């Protein structure tokens, strides 16, 4: 990972993160993921594959008083996550498939994850190793889902954001004690096919499966100006740190 860094504003300046100039850089996906979590002060949160800390720290900025922890495979990104979070964010360097000893016996009220979207066998690798590791699926998605479930406390919630075509894999990997599943598809504009989805599941949950109407991110049928076109609810999440309600 390059030593050149930028200091980027999130949530309308409520949060600033150091990120590499060249490499994986957090976009809107971890912000939307964090906004979907119904956490309250005093609860604990584990961010699997936390990168530089975008999802966990966005959640912490919205809900003060959380106990935040994360695990990140790449040492350089883990180091940045520690710098970004300071004493409020406990970051472990390690593999989701083989969690560090400090996490194996712990349980959390919430586990969140923005797993790599792409199978490296089906795409041409880029030049930046850090970005490829962040985006390319080296640990099977099913493993991410099972690890999340096992680290949850009873009645705890797991949240994932991923590509819509991988929903069957996530649903199929949920352990038998994970229920009350809800899926919120995300579509760029009205009338377009959703490309992403946020999935929420509860340990020991007994609620029926719910497929929500897609959340439309942008106004209008197409991009027509050099400015963001987010709908008010999404703009409130990205600019004001608001919650994203299902």
JSON list of C-alpha atoms in Angstrom, two decimals:
[
{"chain": "A", "resi": 1, "resn": "UNK", "atom": "CA", "xyz": [0.00, 0.00, 0.00]},
{"chain": "A", "resi": 2, "resn": "UNK", "atom": "CA", "xyz": [1.30, 3.44, -0.89]},
{"chain": "A", "resi": 3, "resn": "UNK", "atom": "CA", "xyz": [2.35, 5.79, 1.90]},
{"chain": "A", "resi": 4, "resn": "UNK", "atom": "CA", "xyz": [0.53, 8.68, 0.21]},
{"chain": "A", "resi": 5, "resn": "UNK", "atom": "CA", "xyz": [-2.68, 9.37, 2.07]},
{"chain": "A", "resi": 6, "resn": "UNK", "atom": "CA", "xyz": [-5.70, 11.62, 1.82]},
{"chain": "A", "resi": 7, "resn": "UNK", "atom": "CA", "xyz": [-7.91, 12.79, 4.68]},
{"chain": "A", "resi": 8, "resn": "UNK", "atom": "CA", "xyz": [-11.47, 12.39, 3.47]},
{"chain": "A", "resi": 9, "resn": "UNK", "atom": "CA", "xyz": [-14.69, 13.72, 4.97]},
{"chain": "A", "resi": 10, "resn": "UNK", "atom": "CA", "xyz": [-17.67, 11.43, 5.57]},
{"chain": "A", "resi": 11, "resn": "UNK", "atom": "CA", "xyz": [-21.14, 12.22, 6.93]},
{"chain": "A", "resi": 12, "resn": "UNK", "atom": "CA", "xyz": [-20.88, 15.84, 5.95]},
{"chain": "A", "resi": 13, "resn": "UNK", "atom": "CA", "xyz": [-17.63, 16.30, 7.85]},
{"chain": "A", "resi": 14, "resn": "UNK", "atom": "CA", "xyz": [-18.70, 14.57, 11.07]},
{"chain": "A", "resi": 15, "resn": "UNK", "atom": "CA", "xyz": [-16.02, 11.94, 10.38]},
{"chain": "A", "resi": 16, "resn": "UNK", "atom": "CA", "xyz": [-12.64, 12.14, 8.64]},
{"chain": "A", "resi": 17, "resn": "UNK", "atom": "CA", "xyz": [-10.70, 9.09, 7.49]},
{"chain": "A", "resi": 18, "resn": "UNK", "atom": "CA", "xyz": [-7.14, 8.64, 6.30]},
{"chain": "A", "resi": 19, "resn": "UNK", "atom": "CA", "xyz": [-7.14, 6.57, 3.12]},
{"chain": "A", "resi": 20, "resn": "UNK", "atom": "CA", "xyz": [-4.49, 5.59, 0.57]},
{"chain": "A", "resi": 21, "resn": "UNK", "atom": "CA", "xyz": [-4.30, 7.70, -2.56]},
{"chain": "A", "resi": 22, "resn": "UNK", "atom": "CA", "xyz": [-3.81, 4.54, -4.59]},
{"chain": "A", "resi": 23, "resn": "UNK", "atom": "CA", "xyz": [-5.62, 1.45, -3.36]},
{"chain": "A", "resi": 24, "resn": "UNK", "atom": "CA", "xyz": [-8.99, 0.58, -1.90]},
{"chain": "A", "resi": 25, "resn": "UNK", "atom": "CA", "xyz": [-10.94, 3.69, -0.94]},
{"chain": "A", "resi": 26, "resn": "UNK", "atom": "CA", "xyz": [-14.29, 3.54, 0.83]},
{"chain": "A", "resi": 27, "resn": "UNK", "atom": "CA", "xyz": [-17.32, 4.74, -1.13]},
{"chain": "A", "resi": 28, "resn": "UNK", "atom": "CA", "xyz": [-20.99, 4.96, -0.21]},
{"chain": "A", "resi": 29, "resn": "UNK", "atom": "CA", "xyz": [-21.49, 1.22, 0.38]},
{"chain": "A", "resi": 30, "resn": "UNK", "atom": "CA", "xyz": [-19.99, 1.01, 3.91]},
{"chain": "A", "resi": 31, "resn": "UNK", "atom": "CA", "xyz": [-21.79, 4.25, 4.82]},
{"chain": "A", "resi": 32, "resn": "UNK", "atom": "CA", "xyz": [-25.15, 2.79, 3.82]},
{"chain": "A", "resi": 33, "resn": "UNK", "atom": "CA", "xyz": [-24.32, -0.43, 5.63]},
{"chain": "A", "resi": 34, "resn": "UNK", "atom": "CA", "xyz": [-23.54, 1.44, 8.84]},
{"chain": "A", "resi": 35, "resn": "UNK", "atom": "CA", "xyz": [-26.70, 3.51, 8.55]},
{"chain": "A", "resi": 36, "resn": "UNK", "atom": "CA", "xyz": [-28.86, 0.36, 8.43]},
{"chain": "A", "resi": 37, "resn": "UNK", "atom": "CA", "xyz": [-27.72, -0.94, 11.83]},
{"chain": "A", "resi": 38, "resn": "UNK", "atom": "CA", "xyz": [-30.16, -0.38, 14.70]},
{"chain": "A", "resi": 39, "resn": "UNK", "atom": "CA", "xyz": [-27.55, -0.04, 17.44]},
{"chain": "A", "resi": 40, "resn": "UNK", "atom": "CA", "xyz": [-27.88, 1.76, 20.76]},
{"chain": "A", "resi": 41, "resn": "UNK", "atom": "CA", "xyz": [-25.28, 3.14, 23.14]},
{"chain": "A", "resi": 42, "resn": "UNK", "atom": "CA", "xyz": [-23.49, 0.47, 25.17]},
{"chain": "A", "resi": 43, "resn": "UNK", "atom": "CA", "xyz": [-23.78, -2.26, 22.56]},
{"chain": "A", "resi": 44, "resn": "UNK", "atom": "CA", "xyz": [-20.83, -3.97, 20.89]},
{"chain": "A", "resi": 45, "resn": "UNK", "atom": "CA", "xyz": [-20.10, -4.09, 17.15]},
{"chain": "A", "resi": 46, "resn": "UNK", "atom": "CA", "xyz": [-17.67, -6.21, 15.12]},
{"chain": "A", "resi": 47, "resn": "UNK", "atom": "CA", "xyz": [-16.73, -5.10, 11.60]},
{"chain": "A", "resi": 48, "resn": "UNK", "atom": "CA", "xyz": [-15.41, -8.03, 9.54]},
{"chain": "A", "resi": 49, "resn": "UNK", "atom": "CA", "xyz": [-12.88, -6.87, 6.94]},
{"chain": "A", "resi": 50, "resn": "UNK", "atom": "CA", "xyz": [-12.98, -3.33, 8.28]},
{"chain": "A", "resi": 51, "resn": "UNK", "atom": "CA", "xyz": [-10.49, -1.77, 5.84]},
{"chain": "A", "resi": 52, "resn": "UNK", "atom": "CA", "xyz": [-9.65, 1.72, 7.08]},
{"chain": "A", "resi": 53, "resn": "UNK", "atom": "CA", "xyz": [-12.70, 1.66, 9.37]},
{"chain": "A", "resi": 54, "resn": "UNK", "atom": "CA", "xyz": [-15.37, 3.40, 7.30]},
{"chain": "A", "resi": 55, "resn": "UNK", "atom": "CA", "xyz": [-18.40, 1.28, 8.27]},
{"chain": "A", "resi": 56, "resn": "UNK", "atom": "CA", "xyz": [-17.63, 0.91, 11.97]},
{"chain": "A", "resi": 57, "resn": "UNK", "atom": "CA", "xyz": [-16.63, 4.53, 12.44]},
{"chain": "A", "resi": 58, "resn": "UNK", "atom": "CA", "xyz": [-19.64, 5.86, 10.52]},
{"chain": "A", "resi": 59, "resn": "UNK", "atom": "CA", "xyz": [-21.83, 3.79, 12.83]},
{"chain": "A", "resi": 60, "resn": "UNK", "atom": "CA", "xyz": [-19.94, 5.08, 15.86]},
{"chain": "A", "resi": 61, "resn": "UNK", "atom": "CA", "xyz": [-20.37, 8.67, 14.69]},
{"chain": "A", "resi": 62, "resn": "UNK", "atom": "CA", "xyz": [-24.14, 8.18, 14.47]},
{"chain": "A", "resi": 63, "resn": "UNK", "atom": "CA", "xyz": [-24.48, 6.24, 17.74]},
{"chain": "A", "resi": 64, "resn": "UNK", "atom": "CA", "xyz": [-22.03, 7.44, 20.41]},
{"chain": "A", "resi": 65, "resn": "UNK", "atom": "CA", "xyz": [-21.10, 5.03, 23.17]},
{"chain": "A", "resi": 66, "resn": "UNK", "atom": "CA", "xyz": [-20.69, 1.87, 21.09]},
{"chain": "A", "resi": 67, "resn": "UNK", "atom": "CA", "xyz": [-17.90, -0.63, 21.71]},
{"chain": "A", "resi": 68, "resn": "UNK", "atom": "CA", "xyz": [-16.33, -0.96, 18.27]},
{"chain": "A", "resi": 69, "resn": "UNK", "atom": "CA", "xyz": [-14.02, -3.73, 17.09]},
{"chain": "A", "resi": 70, "resn": "UNK", "atom": "CA", "xyz": [-12.77, -4.70, 13.67]},
{"chain": "A", "resi": 71, "resn": "UNK", "atom": "CA", "xyz": [-10.60, -7.25, 11.93]},
{"chain": "A", "resi": 72, "resn": "UNK", "atom": "CA", "xyz": [-8.63, -6.53, 8.76]},
{"chain": "A", "resi": 73, "resn": "UNK", "atom": "CA", "xyz": [-6.37, -8.84, 6.78]},
{"chain": "A", "resi": 74, "resn": "UNK", "atom": "CA", "xyz": [-4.02, -6.22, 5.35]},
{"chain": "A", "resi": 75, "resn": "UNK", "atom": "CA", "xyz": [-1.67, -4.74, 7.97]},
{"chain": "A", "resi": 76, "resn": "UNK", "atom": "CA", "xyz": [-1.43, -1.35, 6.27]},
{"chain": "A", "resi": 77, "resn": "UNK", "atom": "CA", "xyz": [-5.19, -0.87, 6.21]},
{"chain": "A", "resi": 78, "resn": "UNK", "atom": "CA", "xyz": [-5.51, -2.15, 9.77]},
{"chain": "A", "resi": 79, "resn": "UNK", "atom": "CA", "xyz": [-2.93, 0.43, 10.86]},
{"chain": "A", "resi": 80, "resn": "UNK", "atom": "CA", "xyz": [-4.94, 3.19, 9.17]},
{"chain": "A", "resi": 81, "resn": "UNK", "atom": "CA", "xyz": [-8.11, 1.95, 10.88]},
{"chain": "A", "resi": 82, "resn": "UNK", "atom": "CA", "xyz": [-6.36, 2.26, 14.25]},
{"chain": "A", "resi": 83, "resn": "UNK", "atom": "CA", "xyz": [-5.25, 5.80, 13.40]},
{"chain": "A", "resi": 84, "resn": "UNK", "atom": "CA", "xyz": [-8.73, 6.73, 12.23]},
{"chain": "A", "resi": 85, "resn": "UNK", "atom": "CA", "xyz": [-10.53, 5.31, 15.23]},
{"chain": "A", "resi": 86, "resn": "UNK", "atom": "CA", "xyz": [-8.04, 5.94, 18.01]},
{"chain": "A", "resi": 87, "resn": "UNK", "atom": "CA", "xyz": [-9.07, 4.56, 21.37]},
{"chain": "A", "resi": 88, "resn": "UNK", "atom": "CA", "xyz": [-12.69, 4.18, 20.22]},
{"chain": "A", "resi": 89, "resn": "UNK", "atom": "CA", "xyz": [-11.90, 1.36, 17.76]},
{"chain": "A", "resi": 90, "resn": "UNK", "atom": "CA", "xyz": [-10.20, -1.93, 18.67]},
{"chain": "A", "resi": 91, "resn": "UNK", "atom": "CA", "xyz": [-8.64, -3.22, 15.45]},
{"chain": "A", "resi": 92, "resn": "UNK", "atom": "CA", "xyz": [-7.16, -6.70, 14.99]},
{"chain": "A", "resi": 93, "resn": "UNK", "atom": "CA", "xyz": [-4.95, -7.71, 12.09]},
{"chain": "A", "resi": 94, "resn": "UNK", "atom": "CA", "xyz": [-6.01, -11.12, 10.86]},
{"chain": "A", "resi": 95, "resn": "UNK", "atom": "CA", "xyz": [-8.04, -13.27, 8.52]},
{"chain": "A", "resi": 96, "resn": "UNK", "atom": "CA", "xyz": [-11.83, -13.60, 8.68]},
{"chain": "A", "resi": 97, "resn": "UNK", "atom": "CA", "xyz": [-11.34, -17.30, 7.99]},
{"chain": "A", "resi": 98, "resn": "UNK", "atom": "CA", "xyz": [-9.07, -17.66, 11.02]},
{"chain": "A", "resi": 99, "resn": "UNK", "atom": "CA", "xyz": [-9.94, -14.94, 13.51]},
{"chain": "A", "resi": 100, "resn": "UNK", "atom": "CA", "xyz": [-7.30, -13.68, 15.92]},
{"chain": "A", "resi": 101, "resn": "UNK", "atom": "CA", "xyz": [-7.40, -15.26, 19.37]},
{"chain": "A", "resi": 102, "resn": "UNK", "atom": "CA", "xyz": [-8.69, -12.01, 20.87]},
{"chain": "A", "resi": 103, "resn": "UNK", "atom": "CA", "xyz": [-11.94, -12.37, 18.92]},
{"chain": "A", "resi": 104, "resn": "UNK", "atom": "CA", "xyz": [-12.63, -16.10, 18.85]},
{"chain": "A", "resi": 105, "resn": "UNK", "atom": "CA", "xyz": [-14.42, -16.31, 22.18]},
{"chain": "A", "resi": 106, "resn": "UNK", "atom": "CA", "xyz": [-16.16, -12.94, 22.12]},
{"chain": "A", "resi": 107, "resn": "UNK", "atom": "CA", "xyz": [-19.76, -12.23, 21.19]},
{"chain": "A", "resi": 108, "resn": "UNK", "atom": "CA", "xyz": [-21.19, -9.00, 19.81]},
{"chain": "A", "resi": 109, "resn": "UNK", "atom": "CA", "xyz": [-24.59, -7.37, 19.61]},
{"chain": "A", "resi": 110, "resn": "UNK", "atom": "CA", "xyz": [-23.96, -6.52, 15.94]},
{"chain": "A", "resi": 111, "resn": "UNK", "atom": "CA", "xyz": [-21.67, -7.92, 13.27]},
{"chain": "A", "resi": 112, "resn": "UNK", "atom": "CA", "xyz": [-21.34, -5.97, 10.03]},
{"chain": "A", "resi": 113, "resn": "UNK", "atom": "CA", "xyz": [-19.54, -6.87, 6.82]},
{"chain": "A", "resi": 114, "resn": "UNK", "atom": "CA", "xyz": [-18.93, -5.48, 3.35]},
{"chain": "A", "resi": 115, "resn": "UNK", "atom": "CA", "xyz": [-17.24, -8.61, 1.90]},
{"chain": "A", "resi": 116, "resn": "UNK", "atom": "CA", "xyz": [-15.25, -8.48, -1.34]},
{"chain": "A", "resi": 117, "resn": "UNK", "atom": "CA", "xyz": [-17.63, -8.34, -4.28]},
{"chain": "A", "resi": 118, "resn": "UNK", "atom": "CA", "xyz": [-15.68, -10.10, -7.01]},
{"chain": "A", "resi": 119, "resn": "UNK", "atom": "CA", "xyz": [-14.39, -13.60, -7.69]},
{"chain": "A", "resi": 120, "resn": "UNK", "atom": "CA", "xyz": [-10.74, -13.04, -8.72]},
{"chain": "A", "resi": 121, "resn": "UNK", "atom": "CA", "xyz": [-10.96, -16.03, -11.06]},
{"chain": "A", "resi": 122, "resn": "UNK", "atom": "CA", "xyz": [-13.51, -14.12, -13.17]},
{"chain": "A", "resi": 123, "resn": "UNK", "atom": "CA", "xyz": [-11.82, -10.74, -13.48]},
{"chain": "A", "resi": 124, "resn": "UNK", "atom": "CA", "xyz": [-8.48, -9.32, -14.53]},
{"chain": "A", "resi": 125, "resn": "UNK", "atom": "CA", "xyz": [-6.40, -8.27, -11.54]},
{"chain": "A", "resi": 126, "resn": "UNK", "atom": "CA", "xyz": [-5.46, -4.62, -11.19]},
{"chain": "A", "resi": 127, "resn": "UNK", "atom": "CA", "xyz": [-2.04, -3.26, -10.35]},
{"chain": "A", "resi": 128, "resn": "UNK", "atom": "CA", "xyz": [-2.70, -2.29, -6.74]},
{"chain": "A", "resi": 129, "resn": "UNK", "atom": "CA", "xyz": [-2.41, -5.32, -4.47]},
{"chain": "A", "resi": 130, "resn": "UNK", "atom": "CA", "xyz": [-4.29, -3.69, -1.58]},
{"chain": "A", "resi": 131, "resn": "UNK", "atom": "CA", "xyz": [-7.26, -2.81, -3.74]},
{"chain": "A", "resi": 132, "resn": "UNK", "atom": "CA", "xyz": [-7.34, -6.28, -5.28]},
{"chain": "A", "resi": 133, "resn": "UNK", "atom": "CA", "xyz": [-7.29, -7.92, -1.87]},
{"chain": "A", "resi": 134, "resn": "UNK", "atom": "CA", "xyz": [-10.14, -5.70, -0.70]},
{"chain": "A", "resi": 135, "resn": "UNK", "atom": "CA", "xyz": [-12.30, -6.31, -3.78]},
{"chain": "A", "resi": 136, "resn": "UNK", "atom": "CA", "xyz": [-11.34, -9.87, -4.71]},
{"chain": "A", "resi": 137, "resn": "UNK", "atom": "CA", "xyz": [-12.97, -12.77, -2.87]},
{"chain": "A", "resi": 138, "resn": "UNK", "atom": "CA", "xyz": [-10.20, -14.93, -1.44]},
{"chain": "A", "resi": 139, "resn": "UNK", "atom": "CA", "xyz": [-12.26, -16.21, 1.51]},
{"chain": "A", "resi": 140, "resn": "UNK", "atom": "CA", "xyz": [-15.56, -17.73, 0.28]},
{"chain": "A", "resi": 141, "resn": "UNK", "atom": "CA", "xyz": [-18.59, -15.54, 0.97]},
{"chain": "A", "resi": 142, "resn": "UNK", "atom": "CA", "xyz": [-20.22, -18.42, 2.85]},
{"chain": "A", "resi": 143, "resn": "UNK", "atom": "CA", "xyz": [-17.36, -18.29, 5.36]},
{"chain": "A", "resi": 144, "resn": "UNK", "atom": "CA", "xyz": [-17.96, -14.60, 6.04]},
{"chain": "A", "resi": 145, "resn": "UNK", "atom": "CA", "xyz": [-21.62, -15.31, 6.74]},
{"chain": "A", "resi": 146, "resn": "UNK", "atom": "CA", "xyz": [-20.95, -18.22, 9.10]},
{"chain": "A", "resi": 147, "resn": "UNK", "atom": "CA", "xyz": [-18.23, -16.36, 11.01]},
{"chain": "A", "resi": 148, "resn": "UNK", "atom": "CA", "xyz": [-20.59, -13.42, 11.48]},
{"chain": "A", "resi": 149, "resn": "UNK", "atom": "CA", "xyz": [-23.31, -15.67, 12.89]},
{"chain": "A", "resi": 150, "resn": "UNK", "atom": "CA", "xyz": [-20.96, -17.40, 15.32]},
{"chain": "A", "resi": 151, "resn": "UNK", "atom": "CA", "xyz": [-19.69, -14.13, 16.74]},
{"chain": "A", "resi": 152, "resn": "UNK", "atom": "CA", "xyz": [-23.18, -12.84, 17.47]},
{"chain": "A", "resi": 153, "resn": "UNK", "atom": "CA", "xyz": [-24.67, -12.81, 20.94]},
{"chain": "A", "resi": 154, "resn": "UNK", "atom": "CA", "xyz": [-28.20, -14.25, 21.28]},
{"chain": "A", "resi": 155, "resn": "UNK", "atom": "CA", "xyz": [-30.71, -11.89, 19.61]},
{"chain": "A", "resi": 156, "resn": "UNK", "atom": "CA", "xyz": [-27.81, -10.06, 17.94]},
{"chain": "A", "resi": 157, "resn": "UNK", "atom": "CA", "xyz": [-28.00, -8.77, 14.37]},
{"chain": "A", "resi": 158, "resn": "UNK", "atom": "CA", "xyz": [-25.80, -9.40, 11.35]},
{"chain": "A", "resi": 159, "resn": "UNK", "atom": "CA", "xyz": [-25.76, -6.95, 8.45]},
{"chain": "A", "resi": 160, "resn": "UNK", "atom": "CA", "xyz": [-24.17, -7.50, 5.04]},
{"chain": "A", "resi": 161, "resn": "UNK", "atom": "CA", "xyz": [-24.00, -5.41, 1.90]},
{"chain": "A", "resi": 162, "resn": "UNK", "atom": "CA", "xyz": [-23.25, -7.26, -1.31]},
{"chain": "A", "resi": 163, "resn": "UNK", "atom": "CA", "xyz": [-24.10, -7.65, -4.95]},
{"chain": "A", "resi": 164, "resn": "UNK", "atom": "CA", "xyz": [-27.66, -8.76, -5.62]},
{"chain": "A", "resi": 165, "resn": "UNK", "atom": "CA", "xyz": [-26.63, -11.92, -7.50]},
{"chain": "A", "resi": 166, "resn": "UNK", "atom": "CA", "xyz": [-24.89, -13.21, -4.36]},
{"chain": "A", "resi": 167, "resn": "UNK", "atom": "CA", "xyz": [-28.03, -13.10, -2.22]},
{"chain": "A", "resi": 168, "resn": "UNK", "atom": "CA", "xyz": [-28.69, -16.84, -2.72]},
{"chain": "A", "resi": 169, "resn": "UNK", "atom": "CA", "xyz": [-25.19, -17.59, -1.41]},
{"chain": "A", "resi": 170, "resn": "UNK", "atom": "CA", "xyz": [-25.70, -15.44, 1.69]},
{"chain": "A", "resi": 171, "resn": "UNK", "atom": "CA", "xyz": [-29.14, -16.87, 2.41]},
{"chain": "A", "resi": 172, "resn": "UNK", "atom": "CA", "xyz": [-27.89, -20.41, 1.91]},
{"chain": "A", "resi": 173, "resn": "UNK", "atom": "CA", "xyz": [-24.96, -19.87, 4.27]},
{"chain": "A", "resi": 174, "resn": "UNK", "atom": "CA", "xyz": [-27.02, -18.56, 7.20]},
{"chain": "A", "resi": 175, "resn": "UNK", "atom": "CA", "xyz": [-26.93, -20.98, 10.12]},
{"chain": "A", "resi": 176, "resn": "UNK", "atom": "CA", "xyz": [-30.21, -22.56, 11.20]},
{"chain": "A", "resi": 177, "resn": "UNK", "atom": "CA", "xyz": [-30.46, -20.24, 14.21]},
{"chain": "A", "resi": 178, "resn": "UNK", "atom": "CA", "xyz": [-30.35, -17.09, 12.07]},
{"chain": "A", "resi": 179, "resn": "UNK", "atom": "CA", "xyz": [-33.85, -15.79, 11.34]},
{"chain": "A", "resi": 180, "resn": "UNK", "atom": "CA", "xyz": [-35.97, -12.65, 10.93]},
{"chain": "A", "resi": 181, "resn": "UNK", "atom": "CA", "xyz": [-34.18, -12.09, 7.63]},
{"chain": "A", "resi": 182, "resn": "UNK", "atom": "CA", "xyz": [-34.83, -8.82, 5.80]},
{"chain": "A", "resi": 183, "resn": "UNK", "atom": "CA", "xyz": [-33.44, -7.77, 2.43]},
{"chain": "A", "resi": 184, "resn": "UNK", "atom": "CA", "xyz": [-33.31, -4.19, 1.15]},
{"chain": "A", "resi": 185, "resn": "UNK", "atom": "CA", "xyz": [-32.35, -4.01, -2.55]},
{"chain": "A", "resi": 186, "resn": "UNK", "atom": "CA", "xyz": [-30.51, -0.88, -3.68]},
{"chain": "A", "resi": 187, "resn": "UNK", "atom": "CA", "xyz": [-31.05, 0.49, -7.17]},
{"chain": "A", "resi": 188, "resn": "UNK", "atom": "CA", "xyz": [-29.30, 3.44, -8.77]},
{"chain": "A", "resi": 189, "resn": "UNK", "atom": "CA", "xyz": [-32.44, 4.94, -10.33]},
{"chain": "A", "resi": 190, "resn": "UNK", "atom": "CA", "xyz": [-36.17, 4.33, -10.64]},
{"chain": "A", "resi": 191, "resn": "UNK", "atom": "CA", "xyz": [-36.94, 1.47, -13.03]},
{"chain": "A", "resi": 192, "resn": "UNK", "atom": "CA", "xyz": [-33.44, 0.01, -13.01]},
{"chain": "A", "resi": 193, "resn": "UNK", "atom": "CA", "xyz": [-32.54, -3.45, -11.79]},
{"chain": "A", "resi": 194, "resn": "UNK", "atom": "CA", "xyz": [-31.03, -3.44, -8.27]},
{"chain": "A", "resi": 195, "resn": "UNK", "atom": "CA", "xyz": [-27.31, -4.15, -8.22]},
{"chain": "A", "resi": 196, "resn": "UNK", "atom": "CA", "xyz": [-26.72, -4.27, -4.44]},
{"chain": "A", "resi": 197, "resn": "UNK", "atom": "CA", "xyz": [-28.64, -5.31, -1.37]},
{"chain": "A", "resi": 198, "resn": "UNK", "atom": "CA", "xyz": [-28.38, -4.98, 2.38]},
{"chain": "A", "resi": 199, "resn": "UNK", "atom": "CA", "xyz": [-29.31, -8.13, 4.26]},
{"chain": "A", "resi": 200, "resn": "UNK", "atom": "CA", "xyz": [-30.18, -8.17, 7.96]},
{"chain": "A", "resi": 201, "resn": "UNK", "atom": "CA", "xyz": [-30.56, -11.37, 10.00]},
{"chain": "A", "resi": 202, "resn": "UNK", "atom": "CA", "xyz": [-31.08, -11.94, 13.72]},
{"chain": "A", "resi": 203, "resn": "UNK", "atom": "CA", "xyz": [-29.66, -14.72, 15.84]},
{"chain": "A", "resi": 204, "resn": "UNK", "atom": "CA", "xyz": [-32.55, -16.71, 17.30]},
{"chain": "A", "resi": 205, "resn": "UNK", "atom": "CA", "xyz": [-34.93, -14.52, 15.29]},
{"chain": "A", "resi": 206, "resn": "UNK", "atom": "CA", "xyz": [-38.32, -16.02, 14.46]},
{"chain": "A", "resi": 207, "resn": "UNK", "atom": "CA", "xyz": [-39.76, -13.39, 12.13]},
{"chain": "A", "resi": 208, "resn": "UNK", "atom": "CA", "xyz": [-40.84, -14.18, 8.58]},
{"chain": "A", "resi": 209, "resn": "UNK", "atom": "CA", "xyz": [-38.59, -13.37, 5.65]},
{"chain": "A", "resi": 210, "resn": "UNK", "atom": "CA", "xyz": [-39.16, -9.84, 4.32]},
{"chain": "A", "resi": 211, "resn": "UNK", "atom": "CA", "xyz": [-38.14, -8.55, 0.90]},
{"chain": "A", "resi": 212, "resn": "UNK", "atom": "CA", "xyz": [-38.49, -4.77, 0.96]},
{"chain": "A", "resi": 213, "resn": "UNK", "atom": "CA", "xyz": [-39.18, -2.54, -2.00]},
{"chain": "A", "resi": 214, "resn": "UNK", "atom": "CA", "xyz": [-35.93, -1.33, -3.56]},
{"chain": "A", "resi": 215, "resn": "UNK", "atom": "CA", "xyz": [-34.36, 1.83, -2.20]},
{"chain": "A", "resi": 216, "resn": "UNK", "atom": "CA", "xyz": [-33.75, 4.20, -5.11]},
{"chain": "A", "resi": 217, "resn": "UNK", "atom": "CA", "xyz": [-30.49, 6.09, -4.58]},
{"chain": "A", "resi": 218, "resn": "UNK", "atom": "CA", "xyz": [-30.67, 8.85, -7.22]},
{"chain": "A", "resi": 219, "resn": "UNK", "atom": "CA", "xyz": [-33.36, 11.17, -8.52]},
{"chain": "A", "resi": 220, "resn": "UNK", "atom": "CA", "xyz": [-34.23, 11.19, -12.20]},
{"chain": "A", "resi": 221, "resn": "UNK", "atom": "CA", "xyz": [-33.87, 8.67, -14.98]},
{"chain": "A", "resi": 222, "resn": "UNK", "atom": "CA", "xyz": [-30.23, 9.53, -15.69]},
{"chain": "A", "resi": 223, "resn": "UNK", "atom": "CA", "xyz": [-27.33, 11.68, -14.53]},
{"chain": "A", "resi": 224, "resn": "UNK", "atom": "CA", "xyz": [-27.65, 15.13, -16.09]},
{"chain": "A", "resi": 225, "resn": "UNK", "atom": "CA", "xyz": [-25.47, 17.52, -14.05]},
{"chain": "A", "resi": 226, "resn": "UNK", "atom": "CA", "xyz": [-22.11, 17.76, -12.30]},
{"chain": "A", "resi": 227, "resn": "UNK", "atom": "CA", "xyz": [-23.52, 17.35, -8.81]},
{"chain": "A", "resi": 228, "resn": "UNK", "atom": "CA", "xyz": [-24.87, 14.52, -6.72]},
{"chain": "A", "resi": 229, "resn": "UNK", "atom": "CA", "xyz": [-28.47, 13.55, -7.35]},
{"chain": "A", "resi": 230, "resn": "UNK", "atom": "CA", "xyz": [-29.21, 11.48, -4.25]},
{"chain": "A", "resi": 231, "resn": "UNK", "atom": "CA", "xyz": [-32.81, 11.25, -3.08]},
{"chain": "A", "resi": 232, "resn": "UNK", "atom": "CA", "xyz": [-33.43, 13.10, 0.23]},
{"chain": "A", "resi": 233, "resn": "UNK", "atom": "CA", "xyz": [-33.35, 9.96, 2.44]},
{"chain": "A", "resi": 234, "resn": "UNK", "atom": "CA", "xyz": [-30.02, 8.83, 1.02]},
{"chain": "A", "resi": 235, "resn": "UNK", "atom": "CA", "xyz": [-28.59, 12.35, 1.09]},
{"chain": "A", "resi": 236, "resn": "UNK", "atom": "CA", "xyz": [-29.50, 12.53, 4.78]},
{"chain": "A", "resi": 237, "resn": "UNK", "atom": "CA", "xyz": [-27.54, 9.33, 5.39]},
{"chain": "A", "resi": 238, "resn": "UNK", "atom": "CA", "xyz": [-24.46, 10.40, 3.45]},
{"chain": "A", "resi": 239, "resn": "UNK", "atom": "CA", "xyz": [-24.36, 14.07, 4.42]},
{"chain": "A", "resi": 240, "resn": "UNK", "atom": "CA", "xyz": [-26.01, 14.21, 7.85]},
{"chain": "A", "resi": 241, "resn": "UNK", "atom": "CA", "xyz": [-25.31, 10.78, 9.33]},
{"chain": "A", "resi": 242, "resn": "UNK", "atom": "CA", "xyz": [-28.98, 9.81, 9.46]},
{"chain": "A", "resi": 243, "resn": "UNK", "atom": "CA", "xyz": [-30.19, 6.26, 9.96]},
{"chain": "A", "resi": 244, "resn": "UNK", "atom": "CA", "xyz": [-31.38, 4.19, 7.00]},
{"chain": "A", "resi": 245, "resn": "UNK", "atom": "CA", "xyz": [-34.65, 2.56, 7.95]},
{"chain": "A", "resi": 246, "resn": "UNK", "atom": "CA", "xyz": [-35.88, -0.58, 6.26]}
]
